[in-house]
PDB file of C-alpha atoms in Angstrom:
ATOM      1  CA  UNK A  14     -13.516  20.554  -8.710  1.00  0.00           C
ATOM      2  CA  UNK A  15     -16.539  21.317  -6.504  1.00  0.00           C
ATOM      3  CA  UNK A  16     -16.018  22.444  -2.922  1.00  0.00           C
ATOM      4  CA  UNK A  17     -18.395  23.138  -0.063  1.00  0.00           C
ATOM      5  CA  UNK A  18     -17.279  26.308   1.664  1.00  0.00           C
ATOM      6  CA  UNK A  19     -17.484  27.087   5.342  1.00  0.00           C
ATOM      7  CA  UNK A  20     -15.704  29.382   7.761  1.00  0.00           C
ATOM      8  CA  UNK A  21     -12.538  27.331   7.220  1.00  0.00           C
ATOM      9  CA  UNK A  22     -12.409  28.485   3.593  1.00  0.00           C
ATOM     10  CA  UNK A  23      -8.695  29.437   3.537  1.00  0.00           C
ATOM     11  CA  UNK A  24      -7.782  26.066   5.018  1.00  0.00           C
ATOM     12  CA  UNK A  25      -9.851  24.239   2.407  1.00  0.00           C
ATOM     13  CA  UNK A  26      -7.861  26.020  -0.290  1.00  0.00           C
ATOM     14  CA  UNK A  27      -4.561  25.021   1.301  1.00  0.00           C
ATOM     15  CA  UNK A  28      -5.659  21.381   1.537  1.00  0.00           C
ATOM     16  CA  UNK A  29      -6.656  21.463  -2.127  1.00  0.00           C
ATOM     17  CA  UNK A  30      -3.214  22.792  -3.079  1.00  0.00           C
ATOM     18  CA  UNK A  31      -1.579  20.073  -1.000  1.00  0.00           C
ATOM     19  CA  UNK A  32      -3.679  17.432  -2.721  1.00  0.00           C
ATOM     20  CA  UNK A  33      -2.521  18.672  -6.111  1.00  0.00           C
ATOM     21  CA  UNK A  34       1.131  18.738  -4.998  1.00  0.00           C
ATOM     22  CA  UNK A  35       0.891  15.226  -3.481  1.00  0.00           C
ATOM     23  CA  UNK A  36      -0.474  13.937  -6.792  1.00  0.00           C
ATOM     24  CA  UNK A  37       2.479  15.534  -8.599  1.00  0.00           C
ATOM     25  CA  UNK A  38       4.992  13.983  -6.184  1.00  0.00           C
ATOM     26  CA  UNK A  39       3.524  10.503  -6.509  1.00  0.00           C
ATOM     27  CA  UNK A  40       3.190  10.732 -10.289  1.00  0.00           C
ATOM     28  CA  UNK A  41       6.834  11.784 -10.582  1.00  0.00           C
ATOM     29  CA  UNK A  42       8.224   9.128  -8.241  1.00  0.00           C
ATOM     30  CA  UNK A  43       5.580   6.399  -8.449  1.00  0.00           C
ATOM     31  CA  UNK A  44       5.462   6.219  -4.635  1.00  0.00           C
ATOM     32  CA  UNK A  45       5.639   8.511  -1.627  1.00  0.00           C
ATOM     33  CA  UNK A  46       5.836   7.540   2.022  1.00  0.00           C
ATOM     34  CA  UNK A  47       3.638   9.178   4.629  1.00  0.00           C
ATOM     35  CA  UNK A  48       6.774  10.163   6.522  1.00  0.00           C
ATOM     36  CA  UNK A  49       8.294  11.858   3.474  1.00  0.00           C
ATOM     37  CA  UNK A  50       5.097  13.793   2.710  1.00  0.00           C
ATOM     38  CA  UNK A  51       4.745  14.926   6.330  1.00  0.00           C
ATOM     39  CA  UNK A  52       8.331  16.226   6.304  1.00  0.00           C
ATOM     40  CA  UNK A  53       7.888  17.870   2.912  1.00  0.00           C
ATOM     41  CA  UNK A  54       4.770  19.810   3.974  1.00  0.00           C
ATOM     42  CA  UNK A  55       5.904  20.294   7.587  1.00  0.00           C
ATOM     43  CA  UNK A  56       2.712  18.786   8.983  1.00  0.00           C
ATOM     44  CA  UNK A  57       1.914  15.728  11.079  1.00  0.00           C
ATOM     45  CA  UNK A  58       1.648  12.271   9.581  1.00  0.00           C
ATOM     46  CA  UNK A  59      -1.994  12.206  10.721  1.00  0.00           C
ATOM     47  CA  UNK A  60      -2.696  15.286   8.598  1.00  0.00           C
ATOM     48  CA  UNK A  61      -1.037  13.666   5.582  1.00  0.00           C
ATOM     49  CA  UNK A  62      -3.024  10.462   6.045  1.00  0.00           C
ATOM     50  CA  UNK A  63      -6.265  12.446   6.101  1.00  0.00           C
ATOM     51  CA  UNK A  64      -5.375  14.170   2.826  1.00  0.00           C
ATOM     52  CA  UNK A  65      -4.169  11.052   0.992  1.00  0.00           C
ATOM     53  CA  UNK A  66      -7.211   9.095   2.199  1.00  0.00           C
ATOM     54  CA  UNK A  67      -9.391  11.608   0.351  1.00  0.00           C
ATOM     55  CA  UNK A  68      -7.327  11.094  -2.790  1.00  0.00           C
ATOM     56  CA  UNK A  69      -7.486   7.310  -2.443  1.00  0.00           C
ATOM     57  CA  UNK A  70     -11.256   7.381  -1.921  1.00  0.00           C
ATOM     58  CA  UNK A  71     -11.538   9.210  -5.248  1.00  0.00           C
ATOM     59  CA  UNK A  72      -9.386   6.591  -6.970  1.00  0.00           C
ATOM     60  CA  UNK A  73      -6.567   9.051  -7.654  1.00  0.00           C
ATOM     61  CA  UNK A  74      -4.015   7.242  -5.465  1.00  0.00           C
ATOM     62  CA  UNK A  75      -3.683   3.765  -3.977  1.00  0.00           C
ATOM     63  CA  UNK A  76      -2.781   2.915  -0.373  1.00  0.00           C
ATOM     64  CA  UNK A  77       0.263   0.693  -0.004  1.00  0.00           C
ATOM     65  CA  UNK A  78       2.360  -0.227   3.021  1.00  0.00           C
ATOM     66  CA  UNK A  79       3.941   2.916   4.413  1.00  0.00           C
ATOM     67  CA  UNK A  80       2.522   5.341   1.883  1.00  0.00           C
ATOM     68  CA  UNK A  81       0.697   5.785  -1.405  1.00  0.00           C
ATOM     69  CA  UNK A  82       1.331   4.927  -5.053  1.00  0.00           C
ATOM     70  CA  UNK A  83      -0.389   5.387  -8.362  1.00  0.00           C
ATOM     71  CA  UNK A  84      -3.617   3.376  -8.764  1.00  0.00           C
ATOM     72  CA  UNK A  85      -3.600   0.110 -10.650  1.00  0.00           C
ATOM     73  CA  UNK A  86      -4.690   0.621 -14.234  1.00  0.00           C
ATOM     74  CA  UNK A  87      -8.501   0.624 -14.005  1.00  0.00           C
ATOM     75  CA  UNK A  88     -10.597  -1.228 -16.610  1.00  0.00           C
ATOM     76  CA  UNK A  89     -13.817   0.538 -15.698  1.00  0.00           C
ATOM     77  CA  UNK A  90     -15.247   2.860 -18.340  1.00  0.00           C
ATOM     78  CA  UNK A  91     -16.124   6.502 -17.872  1.00  0.00           C
ATOM     79  CA  UNK A  92     -19.592   7.085 -16.487  1.00  0.00           C
ATOM     80  CA  UNK A  93     -20.942   8.575 -19.706  1.00  0.00           C
ATOM     81  CA  UNK A  94     -19.828   5.490 -21.628  1.00  0.00           C
ATOM     82  CA  UNK A  95     -21.317   3.137 -19.032  1.00  0.00           C
ATOM     83  CA  UNK A  96     -24.686   4.920 -19.257  1.00  0.00           C
ATOM     84  CA  UNK A  97     -25.004   3.737 -22.841  1.00  0.00           C
ATOM     85  CA  UNK A  98     -24.099   0.100 -22.131  1.00  0.00           C
ATOM     86  CA  UNK A  99     -26.989  -2.408 -22.054  1.00  0.00           C
ATOM     87  CA  UNK A 100     -29.688   0.296 -21.819  1.00  0.00           C
ATOM     88  CA  UNK A 101     -32.582  -2.080 -22.541  1.00  0.00           C
ATOM     89  CA  UNK A 102     -31.445  -4.441 -19.803  1.00  0.00           C
ATOM     90  CA  UNK A 103     -31.119  -1.591 -17.315  1.00  0.00           C
ATOM     91  CA  UNK A 104     -34.558  -0.218 -18.231  1.00  0.00           C
ATOM     92  CA  UNK A 105     -36.080  -3.655 -17.625  1.00  0.00           C
ATOM     93  CA  UNK A 106     -34.375  -3.881 -14.260  1.00  0.00           C
ATOM     94  CA  UNK A 107     -35.482  -0.342 -13.385  1.00  0.00           C
ATOM     95  CA  UNK A 108     -39.115  -1.073 -14.193  1.00  0.00           C
ATOM     96  CA  UNK A 109     -39.052  -4.370 -12.283  1.00  0.00           C
ATOM     97  CA  UNK A 110     -37.687  -2.619  -9.201  1.00  0.00           C
ATOM     98  CA  UNK A 111     -40.288   0.137  -9.603  1.00  0.00           C
ATOM     99  CA  UNK A 112     -43.026  -2.518  -9.547  1.00  0.00           C
ATOM    100  CA  UNK A 113     -41.498  -3.917  -6.347  1.00  0.00           C
ATOM    101  CA  UNK A 114     -41.211  -0.616  -4.451  1.00  0.00           C
ATOM    102  CA  UNK A 115     -44.421   0.657  -2.783  1.00  0.00           C
ATOM    103  CA  UNK A 116     -45.488   4.288  -2.676  1.00  0.00           C
ATOM    104  CA  UNK A 117     -44.451   5.993   0.539  1.00  0.00           C
ATOM    105  CA  UNK A 118     -41.190   4.071   0.931  1.00  0.00           C
ATOM    106  CA  UNK A 119     -37.870   5.533   2.037  1.00  0.00           C
ATOM    107  CA  UNK A 120     -35.085   4.531  -0.346  1.00  0.00           C
ATOM    108  CA  UNK A 121     -31.314   4.655  -0.203  1.00  0.00           C
ATOM    109  CA  UNK A 122     -29.998   4.594  -3.778  1.00  0.00           C
ATOM    110  CA  UNK A 123     -26.309   4.229  -4.472  1.00  0.00           C
ATOM    111  CA  UNK A 124     -23.863   5.069  -7.213  1.00  0.00           C
ATOM    112  CA  UNK A 125     -23.698   3.563 -10.686  1.00  0.00           C
ATOM    113  CA  UNK A 126     -25.674   3.556 -13.904  1.00  0.00           C
ATOM    114  CA  UNK A 127     -28.147   0.770 -13.088  1.00  0.00           C
ATOM    115  CA  UNK A 128     -29.355   2.537  -9.904  1.00  0.00           C
ATOM    116  CA  UNK A 129     -29.766   5.636 -12.080  1.00  0.00           C
ATOM    117  CA  UNK A 130     -32.075   3.689 -14.411  1.00  0.00           C
ATOM    118  CA  UNK A 131     -33.986   2.488 -11.359  1.00  0.00           C
ATOM    119  CA  UNK A 132     -34.381   6.101 -10.236  1.00  0.00           C
ATOM    120  CA  UNK A 133     -35.703   7.078 -13.655  1.00  0.00           C
ATOM    121  CA  UNK A 134     -38.303   4.304 -13.472  1.00  0.00           C
ATOM    122  CA  UNK A 135     -39.352   5.488  -9.986  1.00  0.00           C
ATOM    123  CA  UNK A 136     -39.228   9.192 -10.769  1.00  0.00           C
ATOM    124  CA  UNK A 137     -42.995   9.634 -11.198  1.00  0.00           C
ATOM    125  CA  UNK A 138     -43.951   7.865  -7.956  1.00  0.00           C
ATOM    126  CA  UNK A 139     -45.575   9.506  -4.943  1.00  0.00           C
ATOM    127  CA  UNK A 140     -44.450  10.136  -1.382  1.00  0.00           C
ATOM    128  CA  UNK A 141     -41.014   8.619  -1.710  1.00  0.00           C
ATOM    129  CA  UNK A 142     -38.072   9.716   0.401  1.00  0.00           C
ATOM    130  CA  UNK A 143     -34.780   9.421  -1.469  1.00  0.00           C
ATOM    131  CA  UNK A 144     -31.418   9.291   0.315  1.00  0.00           C
ATOM    132  CA  UNK A 145     -28.517   9.197  -2.118  1.00  0.00           C
ATOM    133  CA  UNK A 146     -24.893   9.995  -2.883  1.00  0.00           C
ATOM    134  CA  UNK A 147     -25.580   9.912  -6.639  1.00  0.00           C
ATOM    135  CA  UNK A 148     -26.320  13.253  -8.309  1.00  0.00           C
ATOM    136  CA  UNK A 149     -27.865  11.572 -11.357  1.00  0.00           C
ATOM    137  CA  UNK A 150     -30.319   9.820  -9.053  1.00  0.00           C
ATOM    138  CA  UNK A 151     -31.171  13.104  -7.336  1.00  0.00           C
ATOM    139  CA  UNK A 152     -31.757  14.814 -10.680  1.00  0.00           C
ATOM    140  CA  UNK A 153     -34.045  11.992 -11.844  1.00  0.00           C
ATOM    141  CA  UNK A 154     -36.423  12.860  -8.985  1.00  0.00           C
ATOM    142  CA  UNK A 155     -35.846  16.615  -8.922  1.00  0.00           C
ATOM    143  CA  UNK A 156     -38.972  17.579 -10.881  1.00  0.00           C
ATOM    144  CA  UNK A 157     -41.349  15.504  -8.769  1.00  0.00           C
ATOM    145  CA  UNK A 158     -42.750  17.590  -5.877  1.00  0.00           C
ATOM    146  CA  UNK A 159     -44.038  14.414  -4.167  1.00  0.00           C
ATOM    147  CA  UNK A 160     -40.505  13.154  -3.531  1.00  0.00           C
ATOM    148  CA  UNK A 161     -38.210  14.312  -0.728  1.00  0.00           C
ATOM    149  CA  UNK A 162     -34.523  14.157  -1.684  1.00  0.00           C
ATOM    150  CA  UNK A 163     -31.587  14.124   0.737  1.00  0.00           C
ATOM    151  CA  UNK A 164     -28.094  14.245  -0.795  1.00  0.00           C
ATOM    152  CA  UNK A 165     -24.760  13.378   0.793  1.00  0.00           C
ATOM    153  CA  UNK A 166     -22.327  16.225   1.327  1.00  0.00           C
ATOM    154  CA  UNK A 167     -18.642  15.877   0.617  1.00  0.00           C
ATOM    155  CA  UNK A 168     -16.275  15.878  -2.331  1.00  0.00           C
ATOM    156  CA  UNK A 169     -17.852  15.191  -5.706  1.00  0.00           C
ATOM    157  CA  UNK A 170     -16.281  12.772  -8.188  1.00  0.00           C
ATOM    158  CA  UNK A 171     -17.140  14.902 -11.213  1.00  0.00           C
ATOM    159  CA  UNK A 172     -16.761  12.184 -13.841  1.00  0.00           C
ATOM    160  CA  UNK A 173     -18.896   9.714 -11.888  1.00  0.00           C
ATOM    161  CA  UNK A 174     -21.238  12.369 -10.454  1.00  0.00           C
ATOM    162  CA  UNK A 175     -21.287  10.837  -6.998  1.00  0.00           C
ATOM    163  CA  UNK A 176     -19.820  11.237  -3.533  1.00  0.00           C
ATOM    164  CA  UNK A 177     -17.855   8.482  -1.812  1.00  0.00           C
ATOM    165  CA  UNK A 178     -15.463   8.200   1.122  1.00  0.00           C
ATOM    166  CA  UNK A 179     -15.944   8.672   4.847  1.00  0.00           C
ATOM    167  CA  UNK A 180     -18.530  11.417   4.381  1.00  0.00           C
ATOM    168  CA  UNK A 181     -20.811   9.112   2.369  1.00  0.00           C
ATOM    169  CA  UNK A 182     -20.465   6.315   4.931  1.00  0.00           C
ATOM    170  CA  UNK A 183     -21.358   8.678   7.788  1.00  0.00           C
ATOM    171  CA  UNK A 184     -24.211  10.118   5.727  1.00  0.00           C
ATOM    172  CA  UNK A 185     -25.941   6.770   5.187  1.00  0.00           C
ATOM    173  CA  UNK A 186     -25.311   5.787   8.810  1.00  0.00           C
ATOM    174  CA  UNK A 187     -27.494   8.694   9.936  1.00  0.00           C
ATOM    175  CA  UNK A 188     -30.619   7.077   8.432  1.00  0.00           C
ATOM    176  CA  UNK A 189     -32.621   3.852   8.435  1.00  0.00           C
ATOM    177  CA  UNK A 190     -34.393   3.314   5.104  1.00  0.00           C
ATOM    178  CA  UNK A 191     -37.061   0.835   4.094  1.00  0.00           C
ATOM    179  CA  UNK A 192     -35.163  -0.239   0.986  1.00  0.00           C
ATOM    180  CA  UNK A 193     -31.551   0.107  -0.132  1.00  0.00           C
ATOM    181  CA  UNK A 194     -30.781  -0.129  -3.856  1.00  0.00           C
ATOM    182  CA  UNK A 195     -27.214  -0.455  -5.131  1.00  0.00           C
ATOM    183  CA  UNK A 196     -25.222  -1.722  -8.071  1.00  0.00           C
ATOM    184  CA  UNK A 197     -21.867  -3.451  -8.229  1.00  0.00           C
ATOM    185  CA  UNK A 198     -18.781  -3.430 -10.448  1.00  0.00           C
ATOM    186  CA  UNK A 199     -18.621  -7.200 -10.789  1.00  0.00           C
ATOM    187  CA  UNK A 200     -19.717 -10.509  -9.262  1.00  0.00           C
ATOM    188  CA  UNK A 201     -16.996 -13.123  -8.795  1.00  0.00           C
ATOM    189  CA  UNK A 202     -17.633 -16.837  -9.230  1.00  0.00           C
ATOM    190  CA  UNK A 203     -17.438 -17.351  -5.457  1.00  0.00           C
ATOM    191  CA  UNK A 204     -20.242 -14.808  -4.980  1.00  0.00           C
ATOM    192  CA  UNK A 205     -17.979 -11.967  -3.852  1.00  0.00           C
ATOM    193  CA  UNK A 206     -19.177  -8.490  -4.809  1.00  0.00           C
ATOM    194  CA  UNK A 207     -16.447  -6.436  -6.467  1.00  0.00           C
ATOM    195  CA  UNK A 208     -15.932  -2.755  -7.232  1.00  0.00           C
ATOM    196  CA  UNK A 209     -13.137  -0.608  -8.618  1.00  0.00           C
ATOM    197  CA  UNK A 210     -12.444   1.664  -5.616  1.00  0.00           C
ATOM    198  CA  UNK A 211     -12.540   1.131  -1.867  1.00  0.00           C
ATOM    199  CA  UNK A 212     -14.810   4.154  -1.462  1.00  0.00           C
ATOM    200  CA  UNK A 213     -17.412   2.548  -3.736  1.00  0.00           C
ATOM    201  CA  UNK A 214     -17.440  -0.597  -1.608  1.00  0.00           C
ATOM    202  CA  UNK A 215     -17.709   1.409   1.617  1.00  0.00           C
ATOM    203  CA  UNK A 216     -20.687   3.402   0.322  1.00  0.00           C
ATOM    204  CA  UNK A 217     -22.462   0.262  -0.907  1.00  0.00           C
ATOM    205  CA  UNK A 218     -21.915  -1.539   2.383  1.00  0.00           C
ATOM    206  CA  UNK A 219     -23.164   1.505   4.311  1.00  0.00           C
ATOM    207  CA  UNK A 220     -26.422   1.356   2.346  1.00  0.00           C
ATOM    208  CA  UNK A 221     -26.798  -2.375   2.999  1.00  0.00           C
ATOM    209  CA  UNK A 222     -26.163  -1.895   6.719  1.00  0.00           C
ATOM    210  CA  UNK A 223     -28.706   0.892   7.109  1.00  0.00           C
ATOM    211  CA  UNK A 224     -31.745  -0.393   5.243  1.00  0.00           C
ATOM    212  CA  UNK A 225     -34.385  -2.967   6.134  1.00  0.00           C
ATOM    213  CA  UNK A 226     -34.431  -4.600   2.705  1.00  0.00           C
ATOM    214  CA  UNK A 227     -31.415  -4.581   0.359  1.00  0.00           C
ATOM    215  CA  UNK A 228     -31.711  -4.805  -3.431  1.00  0.00           C
ATOM    216  CA  UNK A 229     -28.691  -5.551  -5.617  1.00  0.00           C
ATOM    217  CA  UNK A 230     -29.327  -4.481  -9.217  1.00  0.00           C
ATOM    218  CA  UNK A 231     -27.029  -5.646 -12.020  1.00  0.00           C
ATOM    219  CA  UNK A 232     -27.342  -6.861 -15.579  1.00  0.00           C
ATOM    220  CA  UNK A 233     -25.847 -10.171 -16.671  1.00  0.00           C
ATOM    221  CA  UNK A 234     -22.609  -8.562 -17.900  1.00  0.00           C
ATOM    222  CA  UNK A 235     -21.508  -8.084 -14.278  1.00  0.00           C
ATOM    223  CA  UNK A 236     -21.077 -11.841 -13.730  1.00  0.00           C
ATOM    224  CA  UNK A 237     -17.378 -12.638 -13.962  1.00  0.00           C
ATOM    225  CA  UNK A 238     -16.443  -9.007 -14.602  1.00  0.00           C
ATOM    226  CA  UNK A 239     -13.021  -8.212 -13.212  1.00  0.00           C
ATOM    227  CA  UNK A 240     -12.836  -5.555 -10.503  1.00  0.00           C
ATOM    228  CA  UNK A 241     -10.198  -5.400  -7.799  1.00  0.00           C
ATOM    229  CA  UNK A 242     -11.858  -4.362  -4.517  1.00  0.00           C
ATOM    230  CA  UNK A 243     -13.828  -7.016  -2.663  1.00  0.00           C
ATOM    231  CA  UNK A 244     -16.695  -6.125  -0.319  1.00  0.00           C
ATOM    232  CA  UNK A 245     -19.755  -8.172   0.618  1.00  0.00           C
ATOM    233  CA  UNK A 246     -21.258 -11.310  -0.877  1.00  0.00           C
ATOM    234  CA  UNK A 247     -24.109 -12.113  -3.228  1.00  0.00           C
ATOM    235  CA  UNK A 248     -25.866 -13.914  -0.392  1.00  0.00           C
ATOM    236  CA  UNK A 249     -25.848 -10.811   1.809  1.00  0.00           C
ATOM    237  CA  UNK A 250     -28.528  -9.129  -0.359  1.00  0.00           C
ATOM    238  CA  UNK A 251     -32.209  -9.744   0.300  1.00  0.00           C
ATOM    239  CA  UNK A 252     -33.084  -9.542  -3.410  1.00  0.00           C
ATOM    240  CA  UNK A 253     -31.210  -9.520  -6.698  1.00  0.00           C
ATOM    241  CA  UNK A 254     -32.757  -7.920  -9.794  1.00  0.00           C
ATOM    242  CA  UNK A 255     -31.247  -8.723 -13.183  1.00  0.00           C
ATOM    243  CA  UNK A 256     -32.276  -8.809 -16.833  1.00  0.00           C
ATOM    244  CA  UNK A 257     -31.762 -12.410 -17.878  1.00  0.00           C
ATOM    245  CA  UNK A 258     -31.075 -15.863 -16.513  1.00  0.00           C
ATOM    246  CA  UNK A 259     -27.923 -16.257 -14.428  1.00  0.00           C
ATOM    247  CA  UNK A 260     -25.034 -17.517 -16.621  1.00  0.00           C
ATOM    248  CA  UNK A 261     -24.529 -21.260 -16.489  1.00  0.00           C
ATOM    249  CA  UNK A 262     -21.068 -20.869 -14.942  1.00  0.00           C
ATOM    250  CA  UNK A 263     -22.775 -19.206 -11.954  1.00  0.00           C
ATOM    251  CA  UNK A 264     -25.490 -21.852 -11.640  1.00  0.00           C
ATOM    252  CA  UNK A 265     -24.318 -22.682  -8.132  1.00  0.00           C
ATOM    253  CA  UNK A 266     -25.306 -19.170  -7.008  1.00  0.00           C
ATOM    254  CA  UNK A 267     -28.600 -19.325  -8.880  1.00  0.00           C
ATOM    255  CA  UNK A 268     -29.488 -22.612  -7.198  1.00  0.00           C
ATOM    256  CA  UNK A 269     -28.401 -21.558  -3.716  1.00  0.00           C
ATOM    257  CA  UNK A 270     -30.185 -18.187  -3.760  1.00  0.00           C
ATOM    258  CA  UNK A 271     -33.029 -18.933  -6.174  1.00  0.00           C
ATOM    259  CA  UNK A 272     -35.702 -17.390  -3.954  1.00  0.00           C
ATOM    260  CA  UNK A 273     -33.879 -14.034  -3.928  1.00  0.00           C
ATOM    261  CA  UNK A 274     -33.336 -13.727  -7.679  1.00  0.00           C
ATOM    262  CA  UNK A 275     -35.788 -11.746  -9.817  1.00  0.00           C
ATOM    263  CA  UNK A 276     -35.307 -11.776 -13.572  1.00  0.00           C
ATOM    264  CA  UNK A 277     -36.907  -8.808 -15.344  1.00  0.00           C
ATOM    265  CA  UNK A 278     -38.951  -9.868 -18.371  1.00  0.00           C
ATOM    266  CA  UNK A 279     -40.496  -6.977 -20.289  1.00  0.00           C
ATOM    267  CA  UNK A 280     -40.107  -4.877 -17.179  1.00  0.00           C
ATOM    268  CA  UNK A 281     -41.858  -7.389 -14.885  1.00  0.00           C
ATOM    269  CA  UNK A 282     -39.857  -9.330 -12.336  1.00  0.00           C
ATOM    270  CA  UNK A 283     -40.130 -13.093 -12.268  1.00  0.00           C
ATOM    271  CA  UNK A 284     -38.634 -15.113  -9.438  1.00  0.00           C
TER     272      UNK A 284
END
């Protein structure tokens, strides 16, 4: 666990202990009400909600009516495993986006492995300003002195190497970038964009709301992939970069938004 210390250090430690105890209570019982947790810790219900919201944003608990429960079994793979999935497709997408982005641009880059590949493709560029909640993205640019990097503060998801939750939303809201680049957990057949945790959706939507041009980046495997949290629509994005033709079962989206779709062929984007 990584913490950012300030003059409230003792309080941060207490909150961390409460988080651990809340997780134990919910894992033992399967559910805990906000009222019960407030009574147990002798604090206000508002304090409990603040603590459990942090746990829910990290995917450790799930909000339900009146309290919290264990999260639904999550089909998403660990980040390290996802990095190795479809690497050629992600490299093609990364290079196509790099060809699209001009030198001197300000970029918001979100969480996920495909945005990380985009960052790697852009890592040698000049005079970029990078605004991100993804530590892998930050590290991709870290050796380039011509790039300015601003990273979100907050609680790190160590296995995903990113920061989500209210702090990430507020962070992106403090800026206005030329281009926002973000991935997605899945794309439903009605065009809905899906992710695995509410905090991921909130961070992605904050990027889209605070950039002038939004780029969704996803390889073809994301079409029809099952994820549980809905947020945004395919048509909300200014451009979509992918590695191959849209699957036939999603032809209705391809036809409706044809001018926004860029298919990366040998690293070059073709509309």
